Amino acid sequence: MLIRTMSFRAMAGLLGAAIATGAIVAAGPQQSSAASSTDLSQYYNQPADWAPCLPGQGEDPDEWKQMECADLVVPMNYRRPSDGNLAIAVSRIRAKSPAKRQGILMINPGGPGGDGLDWPLRLKDRAAATGFDLIGFDPRGVGRSTSLQCESPDGERVELSRPTDAQFAAIEAQARADEERCRRTAGGIRKFVNTPNTARDMDVIRAVLGEQRINYYGISYGTYLGAVYGTMFPARLNRSVLDSSVNPDWVWHRQFQQQSVAATQNVHIWAQWVAARNKRYGFGTTEAKVIARVETISRRVRTRPVDVPDDQGGSQTFDQTGWDQLLGSANDVQHWDVLADLAVKVKAATQSKPTALSKDAGRALYVVLDRVKDTEDGVFPTVTCEAAWPTDLSYYERQMRLFRTKYPYGNGAMAAAPTNCTFRTFTPPETLPTLKRSGYPVGLVVQAELDTQTQYQGGPAMATRLGDNLITVRDSGTHGQYGVTPCVTKKVDDYLLKGVLPGSRVTCTGRRPAVPDDDDDAPVAPQTLTLEQRAR
């Protein structure tokens, strides 16, 4: 996933294939304008010492033993390997049907900074597992690979969806401090943790596995990584699936801005659905009336926050930022009814004394907001700095004023705020490659129309840039569609296993809640589950 991370009080709204033909041999590094001519044979020709994967804390030992793992060695700096080496943790589940084996499927779940070692377990029951060895890996800086850590911040972070002008200075100071913490603790590895070097690591993995080419499945940031790999090593990539794609023209500053734009667009679409069910929710009969009611609640919780009970007998405060983030979950189309019911509960709480939610509603609220988890590592605030960010603070202040008014939902103005990258303290060792597809087959891009982490426009933009085919998923904002939407899963499996492309532009459909609108004569079905159960 591709997200800017936040606390519970202000949770974020972002950034996961080839059939080998001919003899399977360990091929050395392909020469290209993006690849170094330095002798890397010791890395490409190293043996892999495979053993059953050891589970980490809280992981199922029996499940992890289904995979085998190995640690590979890669240079920190591909242009000067003498600078030192890094370890890359790799996992594998062999193809279920050896007679039908077609090569490897390498997987990246996004982030940047997402752990990929367990992903073969996640895909082992899908059709692709019959014909491909499933290959997961923790990218450089992540998890069991040589890790990159930034010092954790002290105290509560300033994360406000609609900050006042007076609060801008605290947001800017926080971003500057974030970068300083990374500068102090990330060490010499930091400037070499970037997308091109991770793509080079992938090519080392390919060669060590004895494969001429790879198949690739990437989600979110992993779509950009896959496109970079194909640009740098086109002869080493065959089939590729880019699921929930980054926009190639938005790396990285604008990509995060668009998360609040997408969240706000989704709230308006959800408002249309709620307006058609005014008898049930009482928020108004038009989109404009629903949005007006939403903003009335926003003003109330700004001045009189609502108490949300927790399971420890205490409570947390639910304020305007929390409200905006709750509405940012409108990308989850299947749970529009849960969001609407929660909105009704919050509305009632703002009109009561004391202002508090019931335990059931409070638990449902925690479930919805906890779908995006806080993370703390050094990879996200490093890789997202590989492209230059604006450094003029007055620019960010203008953008925050715009976003707090026009795009307040989800991250709101924080999507337009400065980050640590605004104050970047290192110089990237290379510029990012211009993405292109030249030398490998047509791939698939999959994009959901209500995705907030990678806004829909990124899918068509990536498909156009690479000349790939696009699967659009209507009525869905799920981030990562393969294995979730049956229509998508079937088309991806046919492509990976049979080489069958869908049309150049095809559509699949998600699912809306089975709640009749006001013009439907069907009775409203009684709810047999609690609000918390329905939120899960």
Coordinates of C-alpha atoms in Angstrom, one line a residue:
M1 CA 0.0 0.0 0.0
L2 CA 1.0 3.6 -0.6
I3 CA 0.2 5.7 2.4
R4 CA 1.4 8.6 4.5
T5 CA 1.3 7.2 8.0
M6 CA -0.6 8.8 10.9
S7 CA -1.8 8.0 14.5
F8 CA -5.3 6.8 15.4
R9 CA -6.4 10.4 15.8
A10 CA -5.3 11.2 12.3
M11 CA -4.9 8.0 10.3
A12 CA -3.8 8.1 6.7
G13 CA -6.0 7.2 3.7
L14 CA -1.4 5.3 0.5
L15 CA 1.6 2.9 -2.0
G16 CA 2.9 -4.9 -5.0
A17 CA 5.4 -11.9 -15.2
A18 CA 7.2 -14.0 -17.2
I19 CA 7.0 -17.5 -18.6
A20 CA 10.6 -18.6 -19.1
T21 CA 11.2 -20.1 -22.6
G22 CA 14.2 -22.2 -23.7
A23 CA 16.8 -23.5 -21.3
I24 CA 16.8 -22.3 -17.7
V25 CA 20.3 -20.9 -17.0
A26 CA 21.7 -18.4 -14.6
A27 CA 22.0 -15.3 -16.7
G28 CA 24.2 -12.4 -15.7
P29 CA 23.2 -8.7 -15.5
Q30 CA 21.7 -7.3 -18.6
Q31 CA 23.5 -4.2 -19.9
S32 CA 21.2 -1.2 -20.4
S33 CA 21.4 2.6 -20.0
A34 CA 20.1 2.1 -16.4
A35 CA 22.3 -0.8 -15.4
S36 CA 25.9 -0.5 -14.3
S37 CA 28.7 -2.1 -16.4
T38 CA 30.6 -2.9 -13.1
D39 CA 31.4 -6.6 -12.8
L40 CA 28.6 -8.0 -10.6
S41 CA 29.2 -11.7 -11.4
Q42 CA 29.9 -12.6 -7.8
Y43 CA 26.3 -11.5 -6.9
Y44 CA 24.6 -13.0 -10.0
N45 CA 26.4 -16.3 -9.6
Q46 CA 26.1 -16.8 -5.8
P47 CA 24.5 -20.0 -4.5
A48 CA 21.3 -19.8 -2.5
D49 CA 21.2 -21.8 0.8
W50 CA 17.5 -22.6 1.1
A51 CA 16.0 -23.8 4.4
P52 CA 12.5 -23.8 5.9
C53 CA 11.4 -20.3 6.8
L54 CA 11.6 -19.4 10.4
P55 CA 8.5 -17.6 11.7
G56 CA 8.7 -14.3 13.4
Q57 CA 6.9 -13.2 16.5
G58 CA 3.2 -13.9 16.3
E59 CA 3.5 -15.9 13.0
D60 CA 2.3 -19.5 12.6
P61 CA 5.3 -21.8 12.5
D62 CA 3.4 -24.5 10.6
E63 CA 2.4 -22.0 7.9
W64 CA 5.8 -20.5 7.5
K65 CA 7.4 -24.0 7.1
Q66 CA 5.4 -24.2 3.8
M67 CA 7.9 -21.8 2.5
E68 CA 11.7 -22.0 2.1
C69 CA 13.9 -19.0 2.6
A70 CA 17.4 -17.8 1.7
D71 CA 19.5 -14.7 2.3
L72 CA 21.2 -13.3 -0.8
V73 CA 24.0 -10.8 -0.9
V74 CA 23.7 -7.6 -3.1
P75 CA 26.0 -4.6 -3.3
M76 CA 24.8 -1.5 -1.4
N77 CA 26.1 0.6 -4.3
Y78 CA 25.8 -1.1 -7.7
R79 CA 28.2 1.4 -9.2
R80 CA 30.8 0.7 -6.6
P81 CA 30.3 -2.7 -5.0
S82 CA 33.4 -2.2 -2.8
D83 CA 31.3 0.2 -0.7
G84 CA 29.8 -2.8 1.1
N85 CA 27.0 -5.4 0.8
L86 CA 23.4 -5.8 2.0
A87 CA 21.4 -8.9 2.7
I88 CA 18.1 -9.6 0.9
A89 CA 15.7 -12.1 2.4
V90 CA 13.9 -14.2 -0.2
S91 CA 11.1 -16.8 0.1
R92 CA 9.7 -19.4 -2.2
I93 CA 6.9 -21.8 -2.6
R94 CA 7.4 -24.1 -5.5
A95 CA 4.7 -24.6 -8.2
K96 CA 2.1 -27.1 -7.2
S97 CA 2.2 -28.8 -10.5
P98 CA 5.8 -29.3 -11.6
A99 CA 4.8 -30.7 -14.9
K100 CA 3.0 -27.4 -15.7
R101 CA 5.6 -25.2 -14.2
Q102 CA 6.2 -22.1 -16.3
G103 CA 8.8 -20.2 -14.2
I104 CA 8.6 -17.8 -11.3
L105 CA 6.1 -15.2 -10.2
M106 CA 7.9 -12.5 -8.2
I107 CA 5.7 -10.4 -5.9
N108 CA 6.0 -7.0 -4.3
P109 CA 3.1 -5.7 -2.0
G110 CA 4.0 -2.1 -2.2
G111 CA 4.7 0.4 0.6
P112 CA 7.3 1.5 -0.2
G113 CA 8.6 -0.5 2.8
G114 CA 6.1 -3.3 2.7
D115 CA 7.3 -6.7 3.9
G116 CA 7.1 -9.2 1.0
L117 CA 8.5 -12.3 2.5
D118 CA 5.1 -13.8 3.5
W119 CA 3.4 -13.1 0.2
P120 CA 3.9 -16.6 -1.3
L121 CA 1.7 -17.8 1.6
R122 CA -1.0 -15.2 0.6
L123 CA -1.1 -16.4 -3.1
K124 CA -0.5 -20.1 -2.5
D125 CA -4.2 -21.0 -3.0
R126 CA -4.7 -19.0 -6.2
A127 CA -4.6 -20.6 -9.6
A128 CA -1.2 -19.0 -10.5
A129 CA 0.4 -21.2 -7.7
T130 CA -0.1 -24.3 -9.9
G131 CA 2.2 -23.1 -12.7
F132 CA 4.7 -20.7 -11.0
D133 CA 7.1 -20.8 -8.1
L134 CA 5.9 -18.0 -5.9
I135 CA 8.8 -15.7 -4.9
G136 CA 8.6 -13.2 -2.1
F137 CA 11.3 -10.9 -0.8
D138 CA 11.8 -8.1 1.7
P139 CA 13.2 -5.2 -0.3
R140 CA 16.5 -3.5 0.8
G141 CA 15.9 -1.7 4.0
V142 CA 12.8 -3.7 4.9
G143 CA 12.1 -6.5 7.5
R144 CA 14.6 -9.4 7.4
S145 CA 16.7 -7.8 4.8
T146 CA 19.3 -5.3 5.9
S147 CA 17.0 -2.8 7.6
L148 CA 16.8 1.0 7.4
Q149 CA 15.4 2.6 10.5
C150 CA 14.6 6.2 11.4
E151 CA 14.4 7.4 14.9
S152 CA 10.9 7.4 16.2
P153 CA 9.2 10.7 17.1
D154 CA 8.4 11.7 20.6
G155 CA 4.9 12.5 21.7
E156 CA 1.7 12.9 19.7
R157 CA 2.1 14.0 16.1
V158 CA 0.3 17.0 14.6
E159 CA -2.0 15.5 12.0
L160 CA -5.0 17.8 11.2
S161 CA -7.3 17.4 8.2
R162 CA -8.2 21.1 8.4
P163 CA -5.4 23.0 10.1
T164 CA -5.6 26.7 10.7
D165 CA -2.9 29.0 9.4
A166 CA -1.6 29.3 12.9
Q167 CA -1.0 25.5 12.9
F168 CA 1.1 25.5 9.7
A169 CA 4.3 26.2 11.5
A170 CA 4.0 23.2 13.8
I171 CA 3.3 20.9 10.7
E172 CA 6.4 22.3 9.0
A173 CA 8.6 21.9 12.1
Q174 CA 7.4 18.3 12.4
A175 CA 8.4 17.5 8.8
R176 CA 11.8 19.1 9.4
A177 CA 12.3 17.1 12.6
D178 CA 11.2 13.8 10.8
E179 CA 14.0 14.3 8.3
E180 CA 16.5 15.2 11.0
R181 CA 15.7 12.0 12.8
C182 CA 16.3 9.9 9.7
R183 CA 19.6 11.8 9.0
R184 CA 20.8 10.9 12.5
T185 CA 20.0 7.2 12.5
A186 CA 19.7 5.9 8.9
G187 CA 23.5 5.7 8.3
G188 CA 25.3 5.3 5.0
I189 CA 22.7 2.9 3.5
R190 CA 20.0 5.6 3.1
K191 CA 20.7 7.2 -0.2
F192 CA 21.1 3.7 -1.8
V193 CA 17.6 2.6 -0.8
N194 CA 15.6 3.5 -3.9
T195 CA 13.5 2.0 -6.6
P196 CA 16.2 1.5 -9.2
N197 CA 18.5 -0.4 -6.7
T198 CA 15.5 -2.6 -5.6
A199 CA 14.9 -3.4 -9.3
R200 CA 18.6 -4.4 -9.6
D201 CA 18.2 -6.6 -6.5
M202 CA 15.3 -8.3 -8.2
D203 CA 17.5 -9.1 -11.2
V204 CA 20.0 -10.7 -8.9
I205 CA 17.3 -12.8 -7.3
R206 CA 16.2 -13.8 -10.9
A207 CA 19.7 -14.9 -11.8
V208 CA 20.3 -16.8 -8.5
L209 CA 17.1 -18.7 -9.1
G210 CA 18.4 -19.7 -12.6
E211 CA 15.7 -18.0 -14.5
Q212 CA 16.0 -16.2 -17.9
R213 CA 13.0 -14.0 -17.1
I214 CA 10.5 -13.3 -14.4
N215 CA 6.7 -13.0 -14.1
Y216 CA 5.8 -10.2 -11.8
Y217 CA 2.8 -9.2 -9.7
G218 CA 3.0 -5.8 -7.9
I219 CA 0.5 -3.8 -5.8
S220 CA 0.5 -0.1 -5.2
Y221 CA 4.1 1.1 -5.0
G222 CA 4.9 -2.3 -6.4
T223 CA 3.4 -1.3 -9.7
Y224 CA 6.0 1.5 -10.0
L225 CA 8.8 -0.9 -9.0
G226 CA 7.6 -3.4 -11.7
A227 CA 7.5 -0.7 -14.3
V228 CA 11.0 0.4 -13.4
Y229 CA 12.3 -3.2 -13.5
G230 CA 10.8 -3.6 -17.0
T231 CA 12.4 -0.3 -18.1
M232 CA 15.8 -1.3 -16.8
F233 CA 15.8 -5.0 -17.7
P234 CA 13.3 -5.4 -20.5
A235 CA 14.7 -8.7 -21.8
R236 CA 14.3 -10.2 -18.3
L237 CA 10.6 -9.5 -17.9
N238 CA 7.7 -11.3 -19.6
R239 CA 4.3 -11.1 -18.1
S240 CA 3.5 -8.4 -15.5
V241 CA 0.4 -7.5 -13.5
L242 CA 0.3 -4.0 -12.0
D243 CA -2.5 -3.9 -9.5
S244 CA -3.7 -0.5 -8.1
S245 CA -1.2 1.5 -10.0
V246 CA 0.9 4.6 -9.2
N247 CA 0.5 7.4 -11.7
P248 CA 3.9 7.6 -13.5
D249 CA 3.5 11.4 -13.7
W250 CA 2.9 11.9 -10.0
V251 CA 6.1 10.4 -8.3
W252 CA 5.9 11.2 -5.4
H253 CA 4.7 14.6 -4.2
R254 CA 1.5 14.7 -6.3
Q255 CA 0.7 11.1 -5.7
F256 CA 0.0 11.9 -2.0
Q257 CA -1.9 15.0 -2.8
Q258 CA -4.3 13.1 -4.9
Q259 CA -5.3 10.8 -2.0
S260 CA -7.4 13.6 -0.5
V261 CA -8.8 14.5 -3.9
A262 CA -9.9 10.9 -4.4
A263 CA -11.3 10.7 -0.8
T264 CA -13.4 13.8 -1.3
Q265 CA -14.7 12.6 -4.7
N266 CA -15.7 9.3 -3.0
V267 CA -17.6 11.1 -0.2
H268 CA -19.7 12.9 -2.9
I269 CA -20.4 9.6 -4.6
W270 CA -21.4 8.0 -1.3
A271 CA -23.5 11.1 -0.5
Q272 CA -25.6 10.4 -3.7
W273 CA -26.1 6.8 -2.5
V274 CA -27.2 8.1 1.0
A275 CA -29.5 10.7 -0.5
A276 CA -31.4 8.0 -2.4
R277 CA -32.0 6.4 1.0
N278 CA -33.2 9.3 3.1
K279 CA -36.0 7.4 4.7
R280 CA -33.4 5.2 6.3
Y281 CA -30.6 7.6 7.1
G282 CA -32.3 11.0 7.3
F283 CA -29.3 12.9 5.8
G284 CA -31.3 14.6 3.0
T285 CA -32.7 13.8 -0.4
T286 CA -29.9 15.2 -2.6
E287 CA -26.1 15.0 -2.7
A288 CA -25.8 18.7 -1.7
K289 CA -28.1 18.2 1.3
V290 CA -26.1 15.2 2.5
I291 CA -22.8 17.1 2.2
A292 CA -24.3 20.0 4.0
R293 CA -25.3 17.7 6.9
V294 CA -21.9 16.1 6.9
E295 CA -20.3 19.6 7.2
T296 CA -22.7 20.5 10.0
I297 CA -21.5 17.4 12.0
S298 CA -17.9 18.4 11.1
R299 CA -18.3 21.8 12.7
R300 CA -19.9 20.3 15.8
V301 CA -17.2 17.7 16.4
R302 CA -14.6 20.4 15.9
T303 CA -15.9 22.4 18.9
R304 CA -17.4 19.5 20.9
P305 CA -15.5 16.3 20.2
V306 CA -17.3 13.0 20.8
D307 CA -16.0 10.4 23.3
V308 CA -15.4 7.0 21.8
P309 CA -15.3 4.2 24.5
D310 CA -12.6 1.5 24.2
D311 CA -12.4 -2.0 25.6
Q312 CA -10.2 -1.0 28.5
G313 CA -12.9 1.1 30.1
G314 CA -11.5 4.4 28.9
S315 CA -12.2 6.5 25.8
Q316 CA -10.6 8.4 23.0
T317 CA -11.6 11.7 21.5
F318 CA -13.2 11.8 18.1
D319 CA -12.9 15.2 16.5
Q320 CA -13.1 16.9 13.2
T321 CA -9.9 15.2 11.9
G322 CA -11.3 11.8 13.0
W323 CA -14.6 12.6 11.2
D324 CA -12.8 13.5 8.0
Q325 CA -10.9 10.2 8.2
L326 CA -14.0 8.2 8.8
L327 CA -15.6 9.7 5.7
G328 CA -12.4 8.8 3.9
S329 CA -13.4 5.2 4.2
A330 CA -16.1 5.8 1.6
N331 CA -13.7 4.0 -0.9
D332 CA -15.0 0.7 0.8
V333 CA -18.1 0.5 -1.3
Q334 CA -19.4 -2.8 0.2
H335 CA -19.5 -1.1 3.6
W336 CA -21.2 2.2 2.6
D337 CA -24.2 1.2 4.8
V338 CA -21.8 0.8 7.8
L339 CA -20.4 4.2 7.1
A340 CA -23.9 5.7 6.8
D341 CA -25.0 4.0 10.1
L342 CA -21.9 5.3 11.8
A343 CA -22.6 8.8 10.5
V344 CA -26.1 8.6 12.0
K345 CA -24.6 7.5 15.3
V346 CA -22.1 10.4 15.3
K347 CA -24.8 12.9 14.4
A348 CA -26.9 11.7 17.3
A349 CA -23.9 11.8 19.7
T350 CA -23.2 15.5 18.7
Q351 CA -26.8 16.3 19.8
S352 CA -26.7 14.6 23.1
K353 CA -25.2 15.4 26.5
P354 CA -22.6 14.1 27.1
T355 CA -21.4 13.7 23.6
A356 CA -20.4 10.0 23.3
L357 CA -20.9 7.0 21.1
S358 CA -22.3 3.7 22.3
K359 CA -19.8 0.8 22.9
D360 CA -21.0 -1.0 19.7
A361 CA -20.7 2.1 17.6
G362 CA -17.3 2.9 19.2
R363 CA -16.0 -0.6 18.4
A364 CA -17.2 -0.3 14.8
L365 CA -15.4 3.1 14.5
Y366 CA -12.2 1.5 15.7
V367 CA -12.6 -1.3 13.2
V368 CA -13.1 1.1 10.3
L369 CA -10.2 3.4 11.2
D370 CA -7.9 0.6 12.1
R371 CA -8.0 -0.8 8.5
V372 CA -4.9 1.5 8.0
K373 CA -2.2 0.7 10.5
D374 CA 0.5 3.0 11.8
T375 CA 4.0 2.0 10.7
E376 CA 7.4 3.3 11.6
D377 CA 10.4 2.5 9.4
G378 CA 13.1 4.3 7.4
V379 CA 12.2 3.0 3.9
F380 CA 9.0 5.0 3.3
P381 CA 10.5 8.4 4.2
T382 CA 13.6 7.5 2.1
V383 CA 12.2 6.0 -1.1
T384 CA 9.5 8.8 -1.3
C385 CA 12.4 11.3 -1.4
E386 CA 14.0 9.7 -4.5
A387 CA 12.2 12.3 -6.6
A388 CA 12.5 16.0 -5.7
W389 CA 9.8 17.7 -3.7
P390 CA 9.1 21.5 -3.7
T391 CA 11.1 23.3 -1.1
D392 CA 9.1 26.6 -0.9
L393 CA 7.1 26.5 2.3
S394 CA 4.7 29.2 1.0
Y395 CA 3.7 26.8 -1.7
Y396 CA 2.7 24.1 0.8
E397 CA 0.8 26.7 2.9
R398 CA -1.3 27.7 -0.2
Q399 CA -2.0 24.1 -0.9
M400 CA -3.1 23.3 2.6
R401 CA -5.5 26.3 2.5
L402 CA -6.9 24.9 -0.7
F403 CA -7.2 21.3 0.5
R404 CA -8.7 22.1 3.9
T405 CA -11.6 23.7 2.1
K406 CA -11.9 21.8 -1.2
Y407 CA -10.6 18.3 -0.3
P408 CA -11.0 17.9 3.4
Y409 CA -11.8 14.2 3.7
G410 CA -9.4 11.4 4.3
N411 CA -6.0 13.0 4.9
G412 CA -7.4 16.4 4.0
A413 CA -4.8 19.1 4.1
M414 CA -2.1 16.8 5.4
A415 CA -1.9 15.3 1.9
A416 CA -0.7 18.7 0.7
A417 CA 1.5 19.4 3.7
P418 CA 5.3 19.3 3.6
T419 CA 6.9 16.0 4.5
N420 CA 10.5 15.1 5.5
C421 CA 11.2 15.0 1.8
T422 CA 10.7 18.8 1.7
F423 CA 13.8 19.0 3.8
R424 CA 15.8 16.1 2.2
T425 CA 19.3 15.9 3.7
F426 CA 20.8 13.5 1.1
T427 CA 21.4 13.7 -2.6
P428 CA 20.1 10.7 -4.6
P429 CA 22.8 8.9 -6.5
E430 CA 20.9 8.8 -9.8
T431 CA 17.8 10.2 -11.5
L432 CA 14.7 8.0 -11.9
P433 CA 14.4 6.3 -15.3
T434 CA 11.7 7.3 -17.7
L435 CA 9.2 4.5 -17.8
K436 CA 8.7 2.6 -21.0
R437 CA 7.8 -0.8 -22.3
S438 CA 10.2 -1.9 -25.0
G439 CA 11.3 -5.5 -25.2
Y440 CA 8.8 -7.3 -23.1
P441 CA 5.2 -8.4 -23.7
V442 CA 2.0 -6.4 -23.1
G443 CA 1.0 -6.5 -19.4
L444 CA -2.1 -5.8 -17.3
V445 CA -2.9 -2.8 -15.2
V446 CA -5.8 -3.2 -12.8
Q447 CA -7.4 -0.1 -11.2
A448 CA -10.5 0.4 -9.0
E449 CA -12.4 3.6 -9.7
L450 CA -12.8 4.6 -6.0
D451 CA -9.3 3.7 -4.8
T452 CA -7.9 6.5 -2.6
Q453 CA -4.4 5.2 -2.0
T454 CA -3.6 5.2 -5.7
Q455 CA -6.3 7.3 -7.4
Y456 CA -8.0 5.8 -10.4
Q457 CA -6.3 8.1 -12.9
G458 CA -3.0 6.4 -12.2
G459 CA -4.3 3.2 -13.9
P460 CA -5.1 4.6 -17.3
A461 CA -1.9 6.8 -17.1
M462 CA 0.3 3.8 -16.4
A463 CA -1.4 1.6 -19.0
T464 CA -1.0 4.4 -21.6
R465 CA 2.6 5.0 -20.7
L466 CA 3.5 1.3 -21.1
G467 CA 1.0 0.3 -23.8
D468 CA -0.5 -2.2 -21.4
N469 CA -4.1 -3.4 -21.2
L470 CA -6.3 -1.9 -18.5
I471 CA -8.9 -3.6 -16.3
T472 CA -11.2 -1.0 -14.6
V473 CA -13.2 -2.1 -11.5
R474 CA -16.4 -0.2 -11.1
D475 CA -18.1 0.2 -7.7
S476 CA -15.0 -0.6 -5.8
G477 CA -12.3 1.2 -4.0
T478 CA -10.4 -1.9 -2.8
H479 CA -6.7 -1.4 -3.0
G480 CA -5.4 -4.6 -4.5
Q481 CA -8.0 -6.4 -6.6
Y482 CA -6.4 -9.8 -7.5
G483 CA -8.0 -12.5 -5.4
V484 CA -10.7 -10.0 -4.2
T485 CA -12.9 -9.4 -7.2
P486 CA -13.7 -12.6 -9.0
C487 CA -13.9 -11.0 -12.4
V488 CA -10.4 -9.6 -12.0
T489 CA -9.0 -12.8 -10.6
K490 CA -10.2 -14.8 -13.6
K491 CA -8.7 -12.4 -16.1
V492 CA -5.4 -12.2 -14.3
D493 CA -5.1 -16.0 -14.0
D494 CA -5.9 -16.5 -17.7
Y495 CA -3.2 -14.0 -18.5
L496 CA -0.5 -15.4 -16.2
L497 CA -1.2 -19.1 -16.9
K498 CA -2.4 -19.0 -20.5
G499 CA -1.0 -15.8 -21.9
V500 CA -4.5 -14.7 -22.8
L501 CA -5.0 -10.9 -22.6
P502 CA -8.4 -9.3 -21.9
G503 CA -9.4 -6.5 -24.2
S504 CA -7.3 -3.4 -24.2
R505 CA -9.9 -1.7 -22.0
V506 CA -12.3 -3.9 -20.0
T507 CA -14.5 -3.5 -17.0
C508 CA -15.2 -5.6 -13.9
T509 CA -17.8 -4.6 -11.3
G510 CA -17.6 -4.6 -7.5
R511 CA -20.6 -4.8 -5.2
R512 CA -22.7 -2.2 -3.4
P513 CA -24.6 -2.9 -0.2
A514 CA -28.0 -4.6 -0.6
V515 CA -29.9 -1.6 0.9
P516 CA -32.9 -0.5 -1.2
D517 CA -33.3 3.1 -2.1
D518 CA -36.5 5.1 -1.3
D519 CA -38.1 4.3 -4.6
D520 CA -37.8 0.6 -4.1
D521 CA -40.9 -1.1 -2.6
A522 CA -38.9 -3.8 -1.0
P523 CA -38.9 -3.7 2.8
V524 CA -35.8 -2.8 4.6
A525 CA -34.2 -6.0 5.9
P526 CA -33.7 -6.0 9.7
Q527 CA -30.1 -6.0 10.8
T528 CA -29.2 -9.2 12.7
L529 CA -25.6 -8.2 13.2
T530 CA -24.2 -5.5 15.4
L531 CA -22.7 -2.4 13.9
E532 CA -19.3 -3.7 15.0
Q533 CA -19.8 -7.1 13.3
R534 CA -21.0 -5.4 10.1
A535 CA -17.9 -3.2 10.0
R536 CA -15.6 -6.1 9.9

